[in-house]
mmCIF file of C-alpha atoms in Angstrom:
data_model
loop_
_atom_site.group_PDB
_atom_site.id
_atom_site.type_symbol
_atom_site.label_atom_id
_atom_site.label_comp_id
_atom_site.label_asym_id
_atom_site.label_seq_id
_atom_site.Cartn_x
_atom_site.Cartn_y
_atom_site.Cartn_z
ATOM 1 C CA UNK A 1 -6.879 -13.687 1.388
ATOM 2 C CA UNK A 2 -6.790 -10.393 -1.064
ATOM 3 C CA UNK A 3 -8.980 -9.989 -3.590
ATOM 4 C CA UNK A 4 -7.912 -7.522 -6.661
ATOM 5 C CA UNK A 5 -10.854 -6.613 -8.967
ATOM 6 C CA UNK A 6 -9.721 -4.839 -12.446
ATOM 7 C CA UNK A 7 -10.676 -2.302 -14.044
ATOM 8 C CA UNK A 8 -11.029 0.359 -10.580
ATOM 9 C CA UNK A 9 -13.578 2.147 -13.003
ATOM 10 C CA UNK A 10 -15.375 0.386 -16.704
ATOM 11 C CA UNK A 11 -17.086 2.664 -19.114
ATOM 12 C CA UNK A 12 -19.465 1.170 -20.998
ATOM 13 C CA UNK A 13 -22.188 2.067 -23.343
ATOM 14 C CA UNK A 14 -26.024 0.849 -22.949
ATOM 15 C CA UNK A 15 -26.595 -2.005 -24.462
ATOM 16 C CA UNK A 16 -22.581 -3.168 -24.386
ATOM 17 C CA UNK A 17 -21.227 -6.066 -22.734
ATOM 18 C CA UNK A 18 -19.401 -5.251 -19.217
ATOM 19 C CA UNK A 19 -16.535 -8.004 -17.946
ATOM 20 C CA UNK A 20 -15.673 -7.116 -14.881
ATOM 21 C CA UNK A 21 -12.647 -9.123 -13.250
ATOM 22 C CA UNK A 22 -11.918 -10.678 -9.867
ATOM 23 C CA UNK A 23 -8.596 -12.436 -8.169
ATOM 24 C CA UNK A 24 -7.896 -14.044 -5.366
ATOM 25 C CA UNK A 25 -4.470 -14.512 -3.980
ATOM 26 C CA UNK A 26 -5.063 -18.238 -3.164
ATOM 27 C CA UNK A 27 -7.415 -20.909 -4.337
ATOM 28 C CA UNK A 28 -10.843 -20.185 -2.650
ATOM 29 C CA UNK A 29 -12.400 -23.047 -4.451
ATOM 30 C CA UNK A 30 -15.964 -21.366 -5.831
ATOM 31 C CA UNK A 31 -16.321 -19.628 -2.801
ATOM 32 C CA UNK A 32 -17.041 -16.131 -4.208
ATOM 33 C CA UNK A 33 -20.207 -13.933 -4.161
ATOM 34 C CA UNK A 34 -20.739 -10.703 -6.152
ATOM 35 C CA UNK A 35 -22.786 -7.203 -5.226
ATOM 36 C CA UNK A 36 -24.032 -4.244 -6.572
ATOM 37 C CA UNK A 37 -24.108 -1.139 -4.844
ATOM 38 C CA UNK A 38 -25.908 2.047 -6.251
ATOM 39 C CA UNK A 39 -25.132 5.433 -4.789
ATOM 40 C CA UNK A 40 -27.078 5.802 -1.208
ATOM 41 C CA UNK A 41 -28.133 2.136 -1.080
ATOM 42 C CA UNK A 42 -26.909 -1.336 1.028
ATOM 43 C CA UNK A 43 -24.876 -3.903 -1.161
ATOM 44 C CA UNK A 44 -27.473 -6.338 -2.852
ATOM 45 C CA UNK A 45 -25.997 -10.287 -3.652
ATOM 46 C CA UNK A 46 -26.130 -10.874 -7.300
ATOM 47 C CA UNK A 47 -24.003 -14.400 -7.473
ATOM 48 C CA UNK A 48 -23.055 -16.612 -5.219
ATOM 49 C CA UNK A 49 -20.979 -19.768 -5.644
ATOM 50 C CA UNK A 50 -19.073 -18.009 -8.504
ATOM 51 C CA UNK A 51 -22.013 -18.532 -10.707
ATOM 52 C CA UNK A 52 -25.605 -19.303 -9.631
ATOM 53 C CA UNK A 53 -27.671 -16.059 -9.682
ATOM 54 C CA UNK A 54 -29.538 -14.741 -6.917
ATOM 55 C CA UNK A 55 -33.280 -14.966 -6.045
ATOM 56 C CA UNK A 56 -34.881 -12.089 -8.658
ATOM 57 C CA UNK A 57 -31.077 -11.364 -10.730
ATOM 58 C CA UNK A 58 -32.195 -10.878 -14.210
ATOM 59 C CA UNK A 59 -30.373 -13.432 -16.637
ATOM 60 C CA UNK A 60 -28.178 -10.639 -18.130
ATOM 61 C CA UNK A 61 -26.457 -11.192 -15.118
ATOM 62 C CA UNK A 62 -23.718 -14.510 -14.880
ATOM 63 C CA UNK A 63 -20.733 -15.235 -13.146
ATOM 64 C CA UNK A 64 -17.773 -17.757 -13.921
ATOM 65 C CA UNK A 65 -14.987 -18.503 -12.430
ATOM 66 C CA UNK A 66 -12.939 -20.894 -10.053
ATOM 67 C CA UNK A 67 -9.874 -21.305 -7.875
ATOM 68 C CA UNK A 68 -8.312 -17.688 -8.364
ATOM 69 C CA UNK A 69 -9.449 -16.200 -11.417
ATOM 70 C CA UNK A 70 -13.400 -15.055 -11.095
ATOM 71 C CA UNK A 71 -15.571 -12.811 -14.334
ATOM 72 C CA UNK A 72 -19.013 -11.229 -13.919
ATOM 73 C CA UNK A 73 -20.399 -10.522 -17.009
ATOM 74 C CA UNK A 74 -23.432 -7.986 -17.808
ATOM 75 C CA UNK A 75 -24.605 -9.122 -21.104
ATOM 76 C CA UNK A 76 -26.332 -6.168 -22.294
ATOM 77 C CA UNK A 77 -26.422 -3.036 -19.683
ATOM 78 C CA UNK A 78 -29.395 -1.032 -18.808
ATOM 79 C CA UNK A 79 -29.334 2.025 -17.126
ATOM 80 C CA UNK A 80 -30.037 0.386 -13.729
ATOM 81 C CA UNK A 81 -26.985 -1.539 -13.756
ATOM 82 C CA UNK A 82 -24.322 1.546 -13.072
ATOM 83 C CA UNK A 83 -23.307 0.969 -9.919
ATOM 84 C CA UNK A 84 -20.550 -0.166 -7.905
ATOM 85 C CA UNK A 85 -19.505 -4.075 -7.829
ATOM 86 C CA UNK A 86 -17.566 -5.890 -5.147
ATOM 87 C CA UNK A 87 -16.680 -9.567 -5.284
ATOM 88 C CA UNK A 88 -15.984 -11.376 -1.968
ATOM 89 C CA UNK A 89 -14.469 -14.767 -0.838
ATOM 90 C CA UNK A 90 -16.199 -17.098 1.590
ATOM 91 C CA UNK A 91 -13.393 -19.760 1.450
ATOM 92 C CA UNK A 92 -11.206 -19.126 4.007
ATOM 93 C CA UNK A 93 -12.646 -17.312 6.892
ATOM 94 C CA UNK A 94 -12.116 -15.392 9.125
ATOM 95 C CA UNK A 95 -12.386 -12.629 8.412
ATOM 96 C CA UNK A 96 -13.995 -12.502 4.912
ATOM 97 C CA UNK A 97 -12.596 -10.220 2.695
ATOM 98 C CA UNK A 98 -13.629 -8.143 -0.005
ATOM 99 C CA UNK A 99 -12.238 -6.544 -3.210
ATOM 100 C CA UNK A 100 -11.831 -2.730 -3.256
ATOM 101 C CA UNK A 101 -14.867 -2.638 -6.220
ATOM 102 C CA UNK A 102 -15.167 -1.370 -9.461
ATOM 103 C CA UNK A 103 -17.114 1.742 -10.974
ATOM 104 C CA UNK A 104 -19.459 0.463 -13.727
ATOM 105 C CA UNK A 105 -20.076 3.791 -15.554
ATOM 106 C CA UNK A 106 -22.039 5.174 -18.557
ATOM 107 C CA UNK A 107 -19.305 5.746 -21.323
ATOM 108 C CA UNK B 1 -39.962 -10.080 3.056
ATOM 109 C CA UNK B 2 -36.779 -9.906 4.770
ATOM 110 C CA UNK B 3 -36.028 -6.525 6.417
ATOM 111 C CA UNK B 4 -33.004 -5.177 8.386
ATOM 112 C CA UNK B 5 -32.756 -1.715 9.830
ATOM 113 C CA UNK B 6 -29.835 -0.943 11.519
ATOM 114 C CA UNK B 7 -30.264 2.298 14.389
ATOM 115 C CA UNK B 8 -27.915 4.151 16.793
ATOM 116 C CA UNK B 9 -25.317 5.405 14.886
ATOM 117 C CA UNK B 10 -24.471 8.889 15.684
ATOM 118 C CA UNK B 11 -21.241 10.764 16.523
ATOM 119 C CA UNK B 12 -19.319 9.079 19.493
ATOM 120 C CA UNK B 13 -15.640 10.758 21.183
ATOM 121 C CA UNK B 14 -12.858 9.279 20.623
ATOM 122 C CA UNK B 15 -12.052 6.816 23.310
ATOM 123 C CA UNK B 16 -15.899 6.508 24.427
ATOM 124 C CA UNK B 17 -18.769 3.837 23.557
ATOM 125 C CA UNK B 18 -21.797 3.515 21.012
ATOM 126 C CA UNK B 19 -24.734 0.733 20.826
ATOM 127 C CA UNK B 20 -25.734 -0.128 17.564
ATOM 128 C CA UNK B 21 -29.364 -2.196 16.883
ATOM 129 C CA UNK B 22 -30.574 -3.933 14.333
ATOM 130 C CA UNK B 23 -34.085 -5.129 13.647
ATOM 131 C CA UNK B 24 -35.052 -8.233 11.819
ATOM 132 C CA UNK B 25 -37.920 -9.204 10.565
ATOM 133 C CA UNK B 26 -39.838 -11.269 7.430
ATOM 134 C CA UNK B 27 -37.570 -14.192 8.222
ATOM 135 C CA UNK B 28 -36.795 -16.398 11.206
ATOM 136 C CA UNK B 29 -34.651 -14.609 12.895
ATOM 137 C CA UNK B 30 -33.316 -16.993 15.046
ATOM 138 C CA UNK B 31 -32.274 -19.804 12.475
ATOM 139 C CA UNK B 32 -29.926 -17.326 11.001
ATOM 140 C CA UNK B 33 -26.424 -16.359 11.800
ATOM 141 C CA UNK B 34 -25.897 -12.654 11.862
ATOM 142 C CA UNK B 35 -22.922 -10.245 10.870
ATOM 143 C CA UNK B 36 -21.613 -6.511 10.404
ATOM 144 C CA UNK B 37 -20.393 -5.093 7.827
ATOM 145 C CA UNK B 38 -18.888 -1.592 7.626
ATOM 146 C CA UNK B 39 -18.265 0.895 5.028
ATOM 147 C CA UNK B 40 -15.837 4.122 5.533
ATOM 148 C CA UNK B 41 -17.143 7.471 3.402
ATOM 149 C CA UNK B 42 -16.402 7.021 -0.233
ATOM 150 C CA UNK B 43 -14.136 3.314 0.951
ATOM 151 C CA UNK B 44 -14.831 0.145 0.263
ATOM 152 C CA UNK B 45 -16.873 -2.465 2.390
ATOM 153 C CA UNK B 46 -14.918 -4.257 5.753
ATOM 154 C CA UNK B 47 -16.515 -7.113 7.070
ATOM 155 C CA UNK B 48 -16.542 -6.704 11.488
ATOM 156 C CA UNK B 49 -18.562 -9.447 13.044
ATOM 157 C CA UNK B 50 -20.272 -12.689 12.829
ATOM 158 C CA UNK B 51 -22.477 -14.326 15.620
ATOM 159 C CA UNK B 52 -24.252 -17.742 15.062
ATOM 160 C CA UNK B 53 -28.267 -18.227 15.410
ATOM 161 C CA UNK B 54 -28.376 -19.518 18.760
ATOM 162 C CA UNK B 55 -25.335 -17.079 19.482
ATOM 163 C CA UNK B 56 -22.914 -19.119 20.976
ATOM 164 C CA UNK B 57 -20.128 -18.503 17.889
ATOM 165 C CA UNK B 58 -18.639 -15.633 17.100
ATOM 166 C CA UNK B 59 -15.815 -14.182 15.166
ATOM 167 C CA UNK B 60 -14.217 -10.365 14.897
ATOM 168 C CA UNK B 61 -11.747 -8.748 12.051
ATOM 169 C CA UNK B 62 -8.410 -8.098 13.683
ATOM 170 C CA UNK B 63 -9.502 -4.335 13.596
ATOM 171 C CA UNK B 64 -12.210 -4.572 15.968
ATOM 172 C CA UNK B 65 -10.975 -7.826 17.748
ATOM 173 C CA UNK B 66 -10.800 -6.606 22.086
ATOM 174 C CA UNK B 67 -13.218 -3.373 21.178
ATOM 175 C CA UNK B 68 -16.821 -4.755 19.596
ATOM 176 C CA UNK B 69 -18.877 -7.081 21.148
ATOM 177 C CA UNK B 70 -21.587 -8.550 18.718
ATOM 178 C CA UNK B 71 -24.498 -10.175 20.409
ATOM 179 C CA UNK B 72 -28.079 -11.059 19.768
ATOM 180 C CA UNK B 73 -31.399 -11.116 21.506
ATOM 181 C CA UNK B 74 -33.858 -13.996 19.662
ATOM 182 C CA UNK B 75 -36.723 -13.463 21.541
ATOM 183 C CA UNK B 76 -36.332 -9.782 20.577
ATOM 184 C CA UNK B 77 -35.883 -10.486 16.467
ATOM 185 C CA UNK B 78 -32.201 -7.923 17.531
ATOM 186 C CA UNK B 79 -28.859 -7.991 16.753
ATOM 187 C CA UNK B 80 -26.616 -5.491 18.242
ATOM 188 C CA UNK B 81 -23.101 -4.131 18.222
ATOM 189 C CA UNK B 82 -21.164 -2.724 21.043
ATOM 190 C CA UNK B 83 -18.468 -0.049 19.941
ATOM 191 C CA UNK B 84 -16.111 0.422 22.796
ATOM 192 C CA UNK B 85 -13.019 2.344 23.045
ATOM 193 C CA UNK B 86 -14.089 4.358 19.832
ATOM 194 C CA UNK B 87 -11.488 5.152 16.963
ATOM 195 C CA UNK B 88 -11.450 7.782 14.302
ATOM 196 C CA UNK B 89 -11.168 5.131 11.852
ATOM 197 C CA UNK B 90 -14.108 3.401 13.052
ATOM 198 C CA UNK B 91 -15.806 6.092 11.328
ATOM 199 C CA UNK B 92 -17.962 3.836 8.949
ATOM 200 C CA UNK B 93 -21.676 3.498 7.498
ATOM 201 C CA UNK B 94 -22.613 -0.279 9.612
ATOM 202 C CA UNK B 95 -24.710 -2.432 7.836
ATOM 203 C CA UNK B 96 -26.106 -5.600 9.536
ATOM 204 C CA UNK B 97 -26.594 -8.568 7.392
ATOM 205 C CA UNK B 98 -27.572 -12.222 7.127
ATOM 206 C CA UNK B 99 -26.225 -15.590 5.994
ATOM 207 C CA UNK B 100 -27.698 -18.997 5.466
ATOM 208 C CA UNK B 101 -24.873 -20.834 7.648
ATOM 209 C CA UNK B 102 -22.253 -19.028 9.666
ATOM 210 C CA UNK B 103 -19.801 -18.086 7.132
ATOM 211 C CA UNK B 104 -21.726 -18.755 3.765
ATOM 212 C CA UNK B 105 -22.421 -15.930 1.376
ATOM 213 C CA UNK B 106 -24.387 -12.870 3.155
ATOM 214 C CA UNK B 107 -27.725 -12.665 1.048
ATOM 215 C CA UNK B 108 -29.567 -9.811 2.748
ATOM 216 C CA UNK B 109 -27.889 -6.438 3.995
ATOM 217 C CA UNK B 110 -30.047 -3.947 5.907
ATOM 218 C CA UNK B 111 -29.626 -0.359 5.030
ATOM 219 C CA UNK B 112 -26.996 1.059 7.257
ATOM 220 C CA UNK B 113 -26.218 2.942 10.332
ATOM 221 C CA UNK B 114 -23.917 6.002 9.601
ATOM 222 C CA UNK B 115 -21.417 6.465 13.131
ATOM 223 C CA UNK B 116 -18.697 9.164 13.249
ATOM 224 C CA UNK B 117 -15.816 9.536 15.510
ATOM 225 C CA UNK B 118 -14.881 12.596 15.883
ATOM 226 C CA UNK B 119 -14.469 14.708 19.113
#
């Protein structure tokens, strides 16, 4: 399964919304996890199951989505939340597979 | 609280063999399935390996499949990868990480072993 995430690279201004965009190229049910990754750091889960937030993800944080079409959504940014995001399928495995990410920068 | 540190990356020949070790702890080690994950300089993230908690599963990607062996000491709180046959395109930060069941969603990474092939 591919996953294509859109935009390669969002800039947005503190305090904006961010939509960042996920597809799969078959139905993987709401088998899809998102995770930030800051410069010099390990991925960290943020959702899982398209949409149930992590142990400690602040609520600015929310994922929806099902089938192929997935959205995470950062209500409000903060400084802390420029980073890179990958979404990745747990449906149909193996291997799983991951989308190429998407630059969440400080317009 | 749940730790992972990945050791023994380094720079390995091309053709020749590296051991990389992970060390769990802060959790139950051994009621949790086990993978690697890799991640090329500036590249996006590659899943490699998954073993199950009592390590009698196991799956590869297609890149590795015939050249890693992913294994697992309990008693030891250690996972560990076995790079054989190295490639230049193997070149890759490795992160060991952790699911709930064998191929749910990884909820822990540890911070990464950098290994580069290069002769």
């Amino acid at each position: 399964i591919v996953m294509t995430q859109s935009p390669v690279t969002l800039s947005v201004s503190l305090g904006e919304r961010a939509t960042l965009s996920c597809r799969a190229s078959q139905s993987i049910s709401s088998k899809l996890a998102w995770y930030q990754q800051k410069p010099g750091q390990a991925p960290r889960l943020l959702i899982f199951g398209a949409s149930t937030r992590a142990t400690g993800i602040p609520d600015r944080f929310s994922g929806s989505g099902s089938g192929t079409e997935f959205t995470l959504t950062i209500s409000s940014l903060q400084s802390e939340d420029f980073a890179v995001y990958y979404c990745q399928q747990y449906n149909n495995w193996p291997p799983y597979t991951f989308g190429q990410g998407t630059k969440l920068e400080i317009k | 609280q749940v730790q992972l540190v990945a050791s023994g990356g380094g720079v390995g020949q091309p053709g020749r063999s590296l051991r990389l070790s992970c060390a769990a702890s802060g959790f139950t080690f051994r009621n949790y399935p086990m993978h690697w994950v890799r991640q090329a300089p500036g590249k996006g993230l590659e899943w490699v390996a998954v073993l199950s908690n009592d390590g009698d599963n196991k799956n590869y990607a297609d890149s590795v499949k015939g050249r890693f062996t992913i294994s697992r000491d309990n008693s030891k709180n250690t996972l560990y990868l076995q790079l054989n046959s190295l490639r230049a395109e193997d070149t890759a930060i490795y992160y060991c990480a952790r699911s709930v069941t064998i191929f749910g969603v990884i909820d822990y990474w540890g911070q990464g072993t950098l290994v580069t092939v290069s002769s």
